[in-house]
Amino acid sequence: MDVEIIMALISSTLSCVFVVLQIFHVNRHPDVIPFISFFMLSILTFGQLIPLVLNFEALFVRNPRRNMWLETRGWVEANEVIVRITGMVALLLKFRLLQKTWSTKWSTGNQRGTWVVEKKAFLVALPIYVMGALIAVAMNWWDEDHDNDPVMFAASPITHRPHSLWEDLKSYAGLVLDGFLLPQILLNMFWNSTKSALCCSFYIGNTFLRFLPHAYDVYRAHNYAPDYAGTYIYADPSSGFYSTAWDVIIPLVGLVFALIVYLQQRFGGLLEGWNSGYEKVPVISDA
């Protein structure tokens, strides 16, 4: 079985497991639902929806050429169907979690305050995403000026290929999905609460799933076939927008986001409890 199909199947299956665990978590602790970022869940849901509906090639895309490399084409296609089915199940589960969060936020007694905080987090995150999109557009224009100059990268002998604005925006959408915890971090800061809105398996597990395609790209960059001309599962290393360095930096940022969420749920959104914990340590004087 193709390695990419195995990774896609594992990713979709684990995604279902992590969402189910989060649903169980909110069923046991319904009081934490107002503290879950609706914006974050929307990013995760649309990140699952777009590849299924529009054949979005941000993650584990199908490469028609690879069937020429395999002896059992029907077996590969059957497993791709399984991957799509598990992806659809993951989408339905995420949509259920999104719908449950939406209905609870509207039915809570502090409905106005809940959505005011949600709006604040959204208004802070939105300029960050817009700025990133503008950078993607600017880099696309810069690359268009250098399309006639082939570039050889140290990591692999792949020559630079012209890429469209749509390709760069798709790569940026993958970057937004990598940083899916940003809205939750902002929401925790505005609430300044120690509520465990997200179970550890959900935010750590999804961070791990976003790490997988980057790890695979790094592996492929150092273990390429010299005449390989396939499609990369996250971002083409011949593109100037992402590189092997970014495949290392972005997962590290994701791990930092997960650590921040863990600390916020333990010490408060502004981490004030962490500082107060140090203040409570008694100091013994020499006298």
XYZ file of C-alpha atoms in Angstrom:
287
model
C 0.000 0.000 0.000
C 1.217 3.490 -0.837
C 2.773 5.374 2.087
C 0.668 8.470 1.463
C -2.548 6.443 1.577
C -1.487 4.851 4.864
C -0.722 8.272 6.362
C -4.017 9.700 5.117
C -5.961 6.769 6.549
C -4.209 7.045 9.913
C -4.758 10.809 9.952
C -8.491 10.541 9.188
C -9.020 7.743 11.695
C -7.200 9.545 14.495
C -9.087 12.735 13.667
C -12.355 10.861 14.254
C -11.057 9.496 17.554
C -9.916 12.899 18.831
C -13.221 14.582 17.956
C -15.209 11.791 19.618
C -13.123 12.205 22.771
C -13.830 15.955 22.742
C -17.559 15.289 22.317
C -17.449 12.939 25.308
C -15.575 15.643 27.217
C -18.222 18.312 26.605
C -21.002 15.830 27.386
C -19.429 15.160 30.781
C -18.645 18.841 31.375
C -21.280 20.919 29.524
C -20.275 24.011 31.503
C -17.028 24.298 29.491
C -18.731 24.675 26.100
C -19.029 28.511 26.282
C -15.245 28.607 26.694
C -14.596 26.723 23.435
C -13.689 28.910 20.478
C -16.357 28.652 17.786
C -13.891 30.226 15.359
C -11.342 27.480 16.055
C -13.911 24.739 15.452
C -14.957 26.473 12.227
C -11.350 26.404 10.994
C -11.073 22.681 11.733
C -14.435 21.916 10.133
C -13.809 23.867 6.944
C -10.293 22.460 6.822
C -11.906 19.024 6.626
C -14.727 20.088 4.298
C -12.835 21.876 1.542
C -10.572 18.943 0.550
C -13.608 16.665 0.294
C -15.821 19.024 -1.697
C -13.357 20.857 -3.933
C -10.580 18.254 -4.060
C -8.424 20.731 -2.134
C -4.792 19.559 -2.395
C -3.590 20.892 0.961
C -3.098 17.461 2.517
C -2.440 13.945 1.174
C -3.655 14.661 -2.347
C -4.195 12.024 -4.960
C -1.458 11.793 -7.556
C -2.630 10.032 -10.755
C 0.955 9.283 -11.796
C 1.631 7.071 -8.829
C -0.681 4.386 -10.269
C 1.981 3.793 -12.909
C 4.413 2.881 -10.135
C 2.127 0.261 -8.550
C 1.070 -3.154 -9.790
C -2.327 -3.155 -8.065
C -4.076 -0.020 -9.224
C -7.500 -1.262 -8.116
C -6.178 -1.909 -4.606
C -4.880 1.646 -4.380
C -8.153 3.131 -5.604
C -10.111 1.021 -3.098
C -8.000 2.327 -0.251
C -8.450 5.886 -1.504
C -12.204 5.350 -1.232
C -11.718 4.204 2.373
C -9.686 7.346 3.072
C -12.460 9.524 1.653
C -15.098 7.725 3.729
C -13.146 8.164 6.968
C -12.605 11.795 6.010
C -16.362 12.223 5.609
C -16.965 10.640 9.023
C -14.424 13.026 10.564
C -16.221 15.941 8.894
C -19.603 14.888 10.292
C -18.154 14.530 13.784
C -16.525 17.963 13.626
C -19.738 19.471 12.329
C -21.612 17.873 15.232
C -19.161 19.400 17.709
C -19.491 22.767 15.950
C -23.296 22.583 16.043
C -23.309 21.605 19.715
C -21.033 24.519 20.583
C -23.170 26.952 18.584
C -26.457 25.865 20.180
C -25.014 25.915 23.704
C -23.518 29.381 23.278
C -26.915 30.691 22.150
C -28.830 28.983 24.954
C -26.526 29.936 27.817
C -27.701 32.497 30.351
C -24.728 34.744 29.597
C -25.379 34.663 25.867
C -24.407 38.277 25.227
C -21.170 38.088 27.200
C -20.232 34.791 25.549
C -20.493 36.160 22.030
C -18.841 39.463 22.981
C -15.737 37.551 24.056
C -15.944 35.363 20.947
C -16.159 38.486 18.792
C -13.127 40.042 20.489
C -11.031 36.943 19.818
C -12.218 36.906 16.201
C -11.398 40.585 15.643
C -7.875 40.055 16.976
C -7.235 36.897 14.936
C -8.736 38.192 11.687
C -6.097 40.906 11.001
C -3.379 38.312 11.605
C -4.901 35.992 8.993
C -5.488 38.840 6.527
C -1.897 40.014 6.910
C -0.680 36.487 6.234
C -2.828 36.257 3.104
C -1.421 39.564 1.840
C 2.092 38.252 2.410
C 1.194 35.150 0.389
C -0.058 37.337 -2.469
C 3.055 39.529 -2.329
C 5.343 36.504 -2.414
C 3.429 35.142 -5.391
C 3.995 38.381 -7.283
C 7.667 38.303 -6.334
C 7.995 34.725 -7.587
C 6.342 35.604 -10.885
C 9.185 38.040 -11.542
C 11.672 35.171 -11.183
C 9.841 32.451 -13.098
C 12.367 32.565 -15.919
C 15.260 31.805 -13.570
C 15.473 28.095 -12.622
C 16.524 27.635 -9.008
C 18.322 24.622 -7.615
C 17.685 23.888 -3.952
C 20.232 22.294 -1.693
C 17.710 19.840 -0.238
C 16.797 18.340 -3.621
C 17.575 18.748 -7.340
C 14.013 19.860 -8.151
C 13.931 22.928 -10.356
C 11.664 25.850 -9.655
C 8.270 25.618 -11.325
C 5.882 28.532 -11.799
C 2.992 28.422 -9.360
C -0.275 30.323 -9.298
C -1.765 32.628 -6.715
C -4.381 29.947 -6.034
C -1.647 27.444 -5.153
C -0.081 29.893 -2.685
C -3.441 30.677 -1.103
C -4.080 26.950 -0.687
C -0.719 26.586 1.020
C -1.579 29.531 3.269
C -4.910 27.880 4.118
C -2.879 24.904 5.286
C -0.833 27.255 7.438
C -4.009 28.663 9.023
C -5.094 25.102 9.768
C -1.696 24.420 11.354
C -2.312 27.324 13.738
C -5.885 26.297 14.557
C -5.283 26.889 18.289
C -4.697 30.639 17.889
C -8.406 31.595 18.281
C -8.660 29.369 21.362
C -5.585 31.000 22.899
C -7.083 34.451 22.327
C -10.451 33.366 23.730
C -8.750 31.981 26.839
C -6.957 35.299 27.302
C -10.206 37.282 27.166
C -12.027 34.865 29.487
C -9.000 34.479 31.783
C -10.505 31.213 32.947
C -9.007 27.929 34.123
C -11.804 25.885 32.547
C -10.537 22.830 30.666
C -12.531 23.656 27.556
C -10.486 21.287 25.393
C -9.421 17.821 26.446
C -5.708 17.135 26.050
C -6.267 14.419 23.466
C -8.142 16.886 21.245
C -5.704 19.779 21.002
C -2.521 17.740 21.374
C -3.814 15.063 19.008
C -4.824 17.527 16.299
C -1.487 19.299 16.682
C 0.193 15.946 16.061
C -1.958 15.391 12.963
C -0.836 18.757 11.586
C 2.760 17.717 12.286
C 2.516 14.575 10.124
C 2.466 16.163 6.630
C 5.399 18.418 7.517
C 7.404 15.470 8.821
C 6.616 13.551 5.643
C 7.700 16.471 3.461
C 11.015 16.700 5.320
C 11.514 12.955 4.874
C 10.682 13.158 1.173
C 13.023 16.100 0.644
C 15.933 14.004 1.920
C 14.847 10.687 0.398
C 13.601 11.743 -3.025
C 13.720 9.836 -6.269
C 15.921 11.802 -8.705
C 13.309 11.657 -11.482
C 10.309 12.105 -9.200
C 7.821 14.718 -10.385
C 4.875 13.994 -8.127
C 2.715 16.212 -5.996
C 3.721 17.082 -2.467
C 1.184 16.515 0.275
C 1.541 19.942 1.887
C 3.729 22.339 -0.078
C 6.031 21.866 -3.020
C 9.663 22.480 -1.937
C 10.292 24.047 -5.333
C 7.994 26.855 -4.211
C 9.534 29.822 -2.457
C 6.571 30.106 -0.076
C 7.409 26.985 1.939
C 10.644 25.100 2.369
C 12.198 22.414 4.520
C 12.946 25.080 7.133
C 9.262 26.007 7.309
C 8.365 22.323 7.626
C 10.379 22.376 10.855
C 9.390 25.826 12.157
C 5.619 25.509 11.677
C 5.217 22.287 13.731
C 7.333 23.835 16.492
C 4.969 26.825 16.574
C 2.064 24.386 16.762
C 3.672 22.677 19.753
C 4.132 26.068 21.428
C 0.434 26.825 20.863
C -0.518 23.487 22.442
C 1.719 24.229 25.436
C 0.128 27.664 25.851
C -3.364 26.138 25.858
C -2.268 23.611 28.478
C -0.860 26.359 30.710
C -3.922 28.558 30.207
C -6.286 25.778 31.234
C -4.206 25.176 34.326
C -3.235 28.691 35.440
C -5.764 30.915 33.657
C -5.952 32.574 30.279
C -3.430 35.260 31.224
C -1.251 32.758 33.140
C -1.715 34.838 36.296
C -1.987 31.686 38.380
C 1.522 30.704 37.308
C 2.959 33.922 38.691
C 0.875 33.744 41.875
C 2.144 30.223 42.432
C 5.677 31.547 42.625
C 4.564 34.370 44.904
C 3.208 31.868 47.444
C 6.601 30.238 47.934
C 7.782 31.225 51.454
C 11.067 33.048 51.763
C 13.257 32.177 54.749
C 15.238 35.113 56.043
C 18.742 34.803 57.416
C 17.617 36.417 60.663
